[in-house]
Coordinates of C-alpha atoms and ligand atoms in Angstrom, one line a residue:
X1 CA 63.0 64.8 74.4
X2 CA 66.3 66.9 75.0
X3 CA 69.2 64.9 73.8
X4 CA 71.7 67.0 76.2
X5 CA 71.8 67.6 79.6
X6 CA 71.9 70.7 79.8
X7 CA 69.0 72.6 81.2
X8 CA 67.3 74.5 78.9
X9 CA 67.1 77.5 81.4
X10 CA 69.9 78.1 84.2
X11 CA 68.5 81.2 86.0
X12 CA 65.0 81.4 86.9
X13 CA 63.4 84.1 88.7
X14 CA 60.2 83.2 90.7
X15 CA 57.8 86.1 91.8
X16 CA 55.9 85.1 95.4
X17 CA 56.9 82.8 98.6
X18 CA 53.4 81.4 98.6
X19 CA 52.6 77.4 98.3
X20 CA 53.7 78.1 94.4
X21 CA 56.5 79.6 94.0
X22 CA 58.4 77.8 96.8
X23 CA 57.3 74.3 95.3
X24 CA 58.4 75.5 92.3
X25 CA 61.8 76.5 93.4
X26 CA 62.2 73.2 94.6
X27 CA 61.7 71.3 92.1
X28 CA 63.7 73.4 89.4
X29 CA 66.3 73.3 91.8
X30 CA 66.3 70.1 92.2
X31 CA 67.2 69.7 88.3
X32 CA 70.2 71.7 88.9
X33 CA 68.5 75.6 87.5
X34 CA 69.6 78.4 89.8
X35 CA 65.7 79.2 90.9
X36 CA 65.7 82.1 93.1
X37 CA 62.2 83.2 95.0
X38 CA 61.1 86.9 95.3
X39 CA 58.6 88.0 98.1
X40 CA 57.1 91.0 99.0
X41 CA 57.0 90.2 102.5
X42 CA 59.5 92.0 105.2
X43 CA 59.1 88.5 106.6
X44 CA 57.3 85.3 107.2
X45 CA 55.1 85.5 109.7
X46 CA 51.7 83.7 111.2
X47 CA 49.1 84.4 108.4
X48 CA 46.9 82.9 106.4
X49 CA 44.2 80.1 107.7
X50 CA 43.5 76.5 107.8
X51 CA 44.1 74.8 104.0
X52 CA 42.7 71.4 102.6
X53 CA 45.5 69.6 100.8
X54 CA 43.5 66.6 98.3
X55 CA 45.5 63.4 97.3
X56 CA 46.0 65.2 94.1
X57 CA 48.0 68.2 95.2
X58 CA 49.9 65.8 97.9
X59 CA 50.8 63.3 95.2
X60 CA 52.3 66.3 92.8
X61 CA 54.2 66.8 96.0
X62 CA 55.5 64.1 97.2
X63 CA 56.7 63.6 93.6
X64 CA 58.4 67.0 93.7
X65 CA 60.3 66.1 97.2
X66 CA 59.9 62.6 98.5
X67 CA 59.4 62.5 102.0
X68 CA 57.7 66.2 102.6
X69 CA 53.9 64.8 102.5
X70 CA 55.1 62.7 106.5
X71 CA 56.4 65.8 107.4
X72 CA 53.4 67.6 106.7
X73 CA 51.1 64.8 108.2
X74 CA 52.7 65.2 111.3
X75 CA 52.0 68.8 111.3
X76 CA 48.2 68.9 109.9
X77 CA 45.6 67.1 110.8
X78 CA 44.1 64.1 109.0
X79 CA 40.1 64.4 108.6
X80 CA 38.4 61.1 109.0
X81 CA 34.6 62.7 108.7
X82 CA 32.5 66.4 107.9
X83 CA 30.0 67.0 110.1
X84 CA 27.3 69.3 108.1
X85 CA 25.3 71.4 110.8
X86 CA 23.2 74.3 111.1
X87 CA 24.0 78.2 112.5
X88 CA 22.4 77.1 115.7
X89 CA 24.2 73.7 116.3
X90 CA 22.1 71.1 115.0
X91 CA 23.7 68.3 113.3
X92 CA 22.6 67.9 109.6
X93 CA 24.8 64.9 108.2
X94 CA 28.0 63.2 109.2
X95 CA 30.0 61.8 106.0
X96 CA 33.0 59.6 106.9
X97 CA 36.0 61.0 104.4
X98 CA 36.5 57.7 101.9
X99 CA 39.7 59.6 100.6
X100 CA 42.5 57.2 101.8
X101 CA 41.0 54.1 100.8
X102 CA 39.9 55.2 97.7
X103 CA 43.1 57.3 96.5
X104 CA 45.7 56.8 99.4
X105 CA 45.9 60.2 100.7
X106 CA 43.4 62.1 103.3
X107 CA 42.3 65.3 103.5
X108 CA 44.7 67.2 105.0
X109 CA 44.4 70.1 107.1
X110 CA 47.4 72.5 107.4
X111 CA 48.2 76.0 108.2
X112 CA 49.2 78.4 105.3
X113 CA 52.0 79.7 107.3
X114 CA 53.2 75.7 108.3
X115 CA 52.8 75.0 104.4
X116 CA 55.1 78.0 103.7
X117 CA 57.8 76.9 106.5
X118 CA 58.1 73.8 105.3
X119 CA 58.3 74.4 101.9
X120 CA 61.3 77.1 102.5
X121 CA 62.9 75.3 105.0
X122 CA 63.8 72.8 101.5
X123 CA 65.6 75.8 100.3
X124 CA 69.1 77.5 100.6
X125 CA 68.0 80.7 102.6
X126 CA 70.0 82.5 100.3
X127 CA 67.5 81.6 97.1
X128 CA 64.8 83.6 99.2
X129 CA 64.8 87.2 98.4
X130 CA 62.3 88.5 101.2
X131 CA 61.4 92.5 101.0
X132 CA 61.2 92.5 96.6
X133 CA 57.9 93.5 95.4
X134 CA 57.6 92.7 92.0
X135 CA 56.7 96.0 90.1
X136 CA 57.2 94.6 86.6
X137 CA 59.7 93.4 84.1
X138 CA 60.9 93.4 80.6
X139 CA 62.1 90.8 78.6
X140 CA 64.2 90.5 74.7
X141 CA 64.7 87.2 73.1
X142 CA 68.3 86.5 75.5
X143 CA 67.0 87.0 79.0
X144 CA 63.7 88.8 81.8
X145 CA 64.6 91.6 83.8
X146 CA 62.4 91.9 87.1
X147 CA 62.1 95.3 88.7
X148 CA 61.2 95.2 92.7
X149 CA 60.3 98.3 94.6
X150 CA 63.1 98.5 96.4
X151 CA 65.4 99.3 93.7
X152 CA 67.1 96.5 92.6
X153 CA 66.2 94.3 89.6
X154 CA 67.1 90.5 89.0
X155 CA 68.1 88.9 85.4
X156 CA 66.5 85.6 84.8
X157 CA 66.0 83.0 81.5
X158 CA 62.9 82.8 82.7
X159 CA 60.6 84.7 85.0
X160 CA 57.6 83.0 86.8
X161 CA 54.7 84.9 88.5
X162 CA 53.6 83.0 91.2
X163 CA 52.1 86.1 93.3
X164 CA 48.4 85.5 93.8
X165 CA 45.4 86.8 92.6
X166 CA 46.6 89.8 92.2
X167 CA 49.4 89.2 90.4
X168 CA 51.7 91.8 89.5
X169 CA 53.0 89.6 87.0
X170 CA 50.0 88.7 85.1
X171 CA 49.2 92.7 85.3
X172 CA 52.0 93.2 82.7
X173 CA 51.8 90.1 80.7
X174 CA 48.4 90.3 80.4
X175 CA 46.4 93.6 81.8
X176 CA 43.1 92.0 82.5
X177 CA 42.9 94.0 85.5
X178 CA 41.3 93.3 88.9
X179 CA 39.6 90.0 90.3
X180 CA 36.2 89.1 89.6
X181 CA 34.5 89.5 93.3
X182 CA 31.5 86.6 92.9
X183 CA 29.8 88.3 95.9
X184 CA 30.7 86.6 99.7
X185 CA 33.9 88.2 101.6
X186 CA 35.4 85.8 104.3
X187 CA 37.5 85.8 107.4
X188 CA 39.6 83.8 108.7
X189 CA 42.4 83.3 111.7
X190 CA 43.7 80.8 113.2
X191 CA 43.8 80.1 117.1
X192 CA 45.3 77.8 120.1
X193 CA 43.0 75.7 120.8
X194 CA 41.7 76.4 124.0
X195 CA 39.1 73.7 124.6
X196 CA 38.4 70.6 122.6
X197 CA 35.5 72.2 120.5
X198 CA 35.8 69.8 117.6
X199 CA 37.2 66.0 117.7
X200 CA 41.3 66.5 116.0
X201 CA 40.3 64.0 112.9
X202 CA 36.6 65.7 111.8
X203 CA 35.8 69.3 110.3
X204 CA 32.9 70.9 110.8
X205 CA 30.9 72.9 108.4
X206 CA 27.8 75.2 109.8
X207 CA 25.4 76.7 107.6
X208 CA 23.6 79.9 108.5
X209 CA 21.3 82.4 106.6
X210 CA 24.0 83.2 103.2
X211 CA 26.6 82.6 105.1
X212 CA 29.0 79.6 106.3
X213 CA 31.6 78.7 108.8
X214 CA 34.3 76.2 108.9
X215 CA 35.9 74.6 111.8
X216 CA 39.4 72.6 111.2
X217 CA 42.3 71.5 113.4
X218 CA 45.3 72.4 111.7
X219 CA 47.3 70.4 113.9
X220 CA 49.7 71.3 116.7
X221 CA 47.4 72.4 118.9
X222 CA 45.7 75.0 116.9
X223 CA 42.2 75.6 115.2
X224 CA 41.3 77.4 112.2
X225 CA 37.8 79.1 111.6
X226 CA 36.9 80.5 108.2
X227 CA 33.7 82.5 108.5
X228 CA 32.0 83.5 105.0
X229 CA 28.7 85.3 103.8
X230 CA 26.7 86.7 101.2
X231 CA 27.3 90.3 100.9
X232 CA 26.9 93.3 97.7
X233 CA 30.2 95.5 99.6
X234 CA 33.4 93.7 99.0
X235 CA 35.2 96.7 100.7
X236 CA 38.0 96.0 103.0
X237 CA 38.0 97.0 106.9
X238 CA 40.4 99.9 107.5
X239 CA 42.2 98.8 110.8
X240 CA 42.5 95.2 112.3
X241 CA 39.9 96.1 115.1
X242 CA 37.3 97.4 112.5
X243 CA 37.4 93.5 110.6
X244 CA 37.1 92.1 113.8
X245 CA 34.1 93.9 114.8
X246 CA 32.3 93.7 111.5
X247 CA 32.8 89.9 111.5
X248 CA 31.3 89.7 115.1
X249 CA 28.4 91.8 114.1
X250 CA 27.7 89.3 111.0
X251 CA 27.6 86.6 112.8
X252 CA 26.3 88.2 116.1
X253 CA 23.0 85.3 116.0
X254 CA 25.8 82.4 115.6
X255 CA 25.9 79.8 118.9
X256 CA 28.3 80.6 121.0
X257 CA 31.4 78.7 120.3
X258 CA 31.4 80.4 117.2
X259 CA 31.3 83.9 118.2
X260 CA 33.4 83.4 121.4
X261 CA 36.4 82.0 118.7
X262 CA 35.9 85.1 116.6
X263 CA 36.2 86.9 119.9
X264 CA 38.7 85.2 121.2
X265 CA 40.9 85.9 118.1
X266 CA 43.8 88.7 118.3
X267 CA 42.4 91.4 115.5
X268 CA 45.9 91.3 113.4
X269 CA 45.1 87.4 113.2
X270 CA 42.0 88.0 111.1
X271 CA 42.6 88.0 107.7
X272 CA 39.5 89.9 105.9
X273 CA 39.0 89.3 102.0
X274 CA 37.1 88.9 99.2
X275 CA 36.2 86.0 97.5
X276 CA 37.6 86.1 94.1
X277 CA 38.2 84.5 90.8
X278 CA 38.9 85.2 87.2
X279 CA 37.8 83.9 83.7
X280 CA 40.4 81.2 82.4
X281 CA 43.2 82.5 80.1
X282 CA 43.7 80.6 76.7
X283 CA 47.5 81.4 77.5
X284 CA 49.7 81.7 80.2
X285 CA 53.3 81.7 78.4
X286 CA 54.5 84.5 76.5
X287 CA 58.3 84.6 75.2
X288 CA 60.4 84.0 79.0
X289 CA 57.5 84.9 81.4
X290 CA 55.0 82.3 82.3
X291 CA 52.3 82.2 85.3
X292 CA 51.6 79.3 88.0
X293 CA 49.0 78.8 90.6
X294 CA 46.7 81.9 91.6
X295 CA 48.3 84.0 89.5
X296 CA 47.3 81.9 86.4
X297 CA 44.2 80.5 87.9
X298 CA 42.4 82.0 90.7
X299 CA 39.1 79.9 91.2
X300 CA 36.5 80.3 94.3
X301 CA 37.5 77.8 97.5
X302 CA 34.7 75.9 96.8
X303 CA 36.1 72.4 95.5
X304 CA 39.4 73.4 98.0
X305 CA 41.9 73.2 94.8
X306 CA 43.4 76.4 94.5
X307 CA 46.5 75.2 96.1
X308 CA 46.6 71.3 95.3
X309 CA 46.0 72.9 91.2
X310 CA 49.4 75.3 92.0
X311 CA 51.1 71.7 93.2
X312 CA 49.7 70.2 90.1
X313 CA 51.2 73.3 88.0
X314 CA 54.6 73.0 89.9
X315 CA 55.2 69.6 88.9
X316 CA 54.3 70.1 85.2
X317 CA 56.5 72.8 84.9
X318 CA 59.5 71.0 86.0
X319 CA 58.9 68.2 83.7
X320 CA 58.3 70.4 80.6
X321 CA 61.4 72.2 81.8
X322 CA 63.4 69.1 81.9
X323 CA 62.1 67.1 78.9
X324 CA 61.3 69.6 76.3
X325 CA 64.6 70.6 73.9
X326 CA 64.3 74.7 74.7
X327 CA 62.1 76.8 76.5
X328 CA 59.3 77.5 73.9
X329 CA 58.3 73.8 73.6
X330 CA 58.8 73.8 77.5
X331 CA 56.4 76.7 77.7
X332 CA 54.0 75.7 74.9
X333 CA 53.6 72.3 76.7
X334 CA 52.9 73.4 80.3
X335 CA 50.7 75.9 78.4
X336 CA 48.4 72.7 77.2
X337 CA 49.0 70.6 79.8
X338 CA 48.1 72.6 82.6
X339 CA 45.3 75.3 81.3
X340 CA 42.0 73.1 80.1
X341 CA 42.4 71.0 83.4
X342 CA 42.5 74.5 85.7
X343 CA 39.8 75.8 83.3
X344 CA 37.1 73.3 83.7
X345 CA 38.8 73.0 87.9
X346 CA 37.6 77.1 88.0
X347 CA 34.1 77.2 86.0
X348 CA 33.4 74.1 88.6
X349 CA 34.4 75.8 91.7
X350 CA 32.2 79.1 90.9
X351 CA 29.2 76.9 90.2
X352 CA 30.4 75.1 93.8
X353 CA 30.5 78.9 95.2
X354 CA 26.6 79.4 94.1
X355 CA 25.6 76.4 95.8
X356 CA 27.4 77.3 99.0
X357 CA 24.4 79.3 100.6
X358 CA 21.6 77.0 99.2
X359 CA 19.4 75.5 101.9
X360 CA 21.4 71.6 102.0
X361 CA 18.8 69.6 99.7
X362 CA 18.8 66.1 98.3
X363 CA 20.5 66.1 94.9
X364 CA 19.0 63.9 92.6
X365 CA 20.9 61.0 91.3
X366 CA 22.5 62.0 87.8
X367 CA 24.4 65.7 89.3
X368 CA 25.3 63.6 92.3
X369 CA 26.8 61.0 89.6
X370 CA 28.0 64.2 87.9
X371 CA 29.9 65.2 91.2
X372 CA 31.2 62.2 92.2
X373 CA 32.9 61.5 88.7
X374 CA 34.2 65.5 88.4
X375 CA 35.8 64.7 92.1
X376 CA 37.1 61.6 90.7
X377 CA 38.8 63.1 87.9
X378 CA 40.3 65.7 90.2
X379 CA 41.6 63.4 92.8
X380 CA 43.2 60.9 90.9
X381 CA 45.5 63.2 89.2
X382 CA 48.7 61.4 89.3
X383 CA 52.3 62.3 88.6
X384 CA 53.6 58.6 87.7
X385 CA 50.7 58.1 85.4
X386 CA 50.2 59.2 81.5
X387 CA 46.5 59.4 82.0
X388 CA 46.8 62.0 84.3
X389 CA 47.1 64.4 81.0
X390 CA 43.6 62.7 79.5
X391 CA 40.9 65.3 79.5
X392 CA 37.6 65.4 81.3
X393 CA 35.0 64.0 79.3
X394 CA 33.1 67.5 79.2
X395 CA 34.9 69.4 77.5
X396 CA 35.4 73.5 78.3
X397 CA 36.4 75.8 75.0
X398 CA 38.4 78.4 76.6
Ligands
FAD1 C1 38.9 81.3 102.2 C2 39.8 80.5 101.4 C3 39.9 79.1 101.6 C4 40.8 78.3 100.8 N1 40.9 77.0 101.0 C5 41.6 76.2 100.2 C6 41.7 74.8 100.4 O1 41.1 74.2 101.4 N2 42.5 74.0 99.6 C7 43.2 74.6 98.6 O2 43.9 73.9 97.9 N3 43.2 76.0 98.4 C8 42.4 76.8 99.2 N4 42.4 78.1 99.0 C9 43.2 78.7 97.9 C10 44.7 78.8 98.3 O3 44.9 79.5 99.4 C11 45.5 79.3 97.1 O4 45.1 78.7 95.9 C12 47.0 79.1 97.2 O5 47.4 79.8 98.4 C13 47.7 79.7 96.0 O6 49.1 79.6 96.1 P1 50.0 80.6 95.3 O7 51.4 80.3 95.7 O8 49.6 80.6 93.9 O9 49.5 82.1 95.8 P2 49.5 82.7 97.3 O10 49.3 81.7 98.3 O11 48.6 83.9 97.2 O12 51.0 83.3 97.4 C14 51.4 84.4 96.7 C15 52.7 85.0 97.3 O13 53.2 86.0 96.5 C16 53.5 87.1 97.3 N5 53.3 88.3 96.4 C17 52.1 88.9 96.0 N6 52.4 89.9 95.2 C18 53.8 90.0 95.1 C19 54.6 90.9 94.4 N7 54.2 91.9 93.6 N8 56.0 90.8 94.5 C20 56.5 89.8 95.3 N9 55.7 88.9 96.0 C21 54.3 89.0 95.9 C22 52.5 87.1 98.4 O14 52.9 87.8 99.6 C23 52.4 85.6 98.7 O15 53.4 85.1 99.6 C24 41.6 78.9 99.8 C25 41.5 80.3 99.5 C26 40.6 81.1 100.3 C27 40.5 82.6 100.0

């Protein structure tokens, strides 16, 4: 514990306006450290599709800034039940969501973009640095220096890279190159919703020949689709119109409501990717650079905790930050705290990502027993609680 209090950093440079960064910035800012936020967007626009948010990531939240889970209820969508059915419309299985009564948050479907608004709009506009690509930094034992693409460069005590899988950060602390593409590309837009196609508390999830798509409500009058499949050629479109038309042409023997949202959709809404992950690091710290959220732990979507784990990392960070008597110890902790959890968080979601575009079977009772305690260990993860730091009982050597 720090006997002062002081902070043990005052300037903090954080690399990417995604759900990461900007939770971080609150919450360091909120200790008093001058956080600033550096994105390599011209601006924030309508991108990015519909996201889960799991009791765990809202908890790490709402314990970062009381009050912003209600404002993002009112904007997402709270799902009551997933409705499993096949490419041509047939129900499979309807499970009612036991999330709130068992750990006092839903599922919550959101926007991206909505996340990202109302996550900056709990920051001084001035603290967000829009235009500044990150292109690399250098750092000596007294301070980081961040270089951006447009020129200019920012001194920090500390510099965190919280720019997504393909972090620019990570590429010069640690050089392990591009993604690991496990093999399905996805698209994925959001929409007004023009007709009630799905009821505003269920989501629905079709299965077709190696290939999947979701349907969520994102609230405010808008519907997500996320369309996925099994493919060797991870290679992008080249122009809006091409990703729309390939996506059509995948899906081309989907029912109907499916292919008229895809072609209902305005191409530059589409957002065309592959699906990637990485191995787990055994470090993320190194002298006054650290990483957070994608950029420290891409995983597949599978389990849906690539963003709640970047909440989870926020929160930690702050509290090392705070409690911890200089920035090594602060660094060395989050280090330990944060990596086995994401590890074990990432080798589950690529096993998750295999089992995607199996025919839905019965599992038998001990993986189901497996699953149901693996989800249990992820959901209950809880800021107020010391146990939150005890490991899962399998333990990952990474
Ligand atoms: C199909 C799909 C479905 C998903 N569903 C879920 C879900 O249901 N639940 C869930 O929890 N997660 C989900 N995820 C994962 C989730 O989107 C990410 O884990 C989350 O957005 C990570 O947040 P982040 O802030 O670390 O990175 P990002 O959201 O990637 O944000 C990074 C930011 O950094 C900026 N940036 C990048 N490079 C630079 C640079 N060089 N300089 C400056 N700025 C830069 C980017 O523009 C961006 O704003 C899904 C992902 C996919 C692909």
């Amino acid at each position: 514990m720090r006997e002062t209090s002081k902070p043990v950093v005052e300037k903090v440079a954080i690399i990417g306006a995604g759900p990461g960064g900007l939770a971080t910035a609150i919450a360091l800012r909120k200790q008093g450290i001058d956080a600033h936020v550096y994105e390599k967007a011209r601006e924030f626009c309508p991108v990015g599709a519909g996201l889960g948010l799991q009791p765990n990531g809202l908890r790490c939240l709402d314990a970062i800034k009381p009050g912003i889970v209600d404002t993002l209820k009112r904007s997402g969508c709270q799902v009551e039940r997933v409705t499993v059915k096949t490419s041509a419309g047939e129900t499979i299985r309807t499970n009612e969501s036991t999330m709130m009564e068992k750990y006092g948050h839903p599922l919550l479907i959101i926007w991206w973009w909505r996340l990202q608004q109302i996550l900056a709009s709990e920051l001084p506009s001035e603290v967000i640095h829009l235009n500044h690509r990150c292109i690399g930094f250098e750092q000596n034992e007294n301070n980081v220096v961040t270089h951006f693409d447009n020129g200019k460069t920012a001194q920090a005590d500390l510099l965190i890279g919280a720019d997504g899988v393909n972090s620019a950060v990570r590429q010069t602390l640690i050089g392990d190159g591009q993604p690991r593409y496990v093999g399905s590309m996805s698209w994925r837009a959001v929409l007004e919703r023009k007709y009630q196609l799905l009821p505003p508390d269920e989501v629905i999830l079709m299965k077709g020949e190696k290939s999947i798509v979701y349907l969520l409500n994102v609230g405010e009058g808008n519907i997500s689709w996320l369309a996925r499949k099994l493919l060797p050629d991870s290679s992008l479109s080249s122009t809006a119109a091409e990703a729309k038309s390939r996506v059509l042409q995948e899906f081309a023997n989907w029912m109907e409501p499916v292919r008229e949202l895809i072609a209902q959709t305005v191409p530059e809404r589409i957002l065309e990717g592959p699906i990637c992950d990485r191995l787990p690091l055994k470090q993320w710290s190194y002298g006054r650079v650290t990483l957070l959220g994608d950029a420290a732990h891409p995983m597949t979507p599978a389990a849906g905790q690539g963003a709640n784990t970047t909440f989870e990392d926020a929160y930690e960070l702050a509290e090392c930050l705070r409690n911890c008597p200089d920035l090594q110890t602060a660094l060395a902790n989050y280090d330990n705290r944060r990596i086995q959890r994401t590890a074990i968080i990432q080798s589950r979601s690529a096993e998750g990502e295999k089992r995607y575009y199996q025919p839905t079977q019965q599992t038998n009772q001990q993986s189901q027993q497996n699953f149901d305690e693996f989800r249990h260990w992820v959901y209950d993860y809880d800021p107020k609680s010391e146990s939150r730091l005890k490991p899962w009982k399998k333990t990952l050597t990474v």
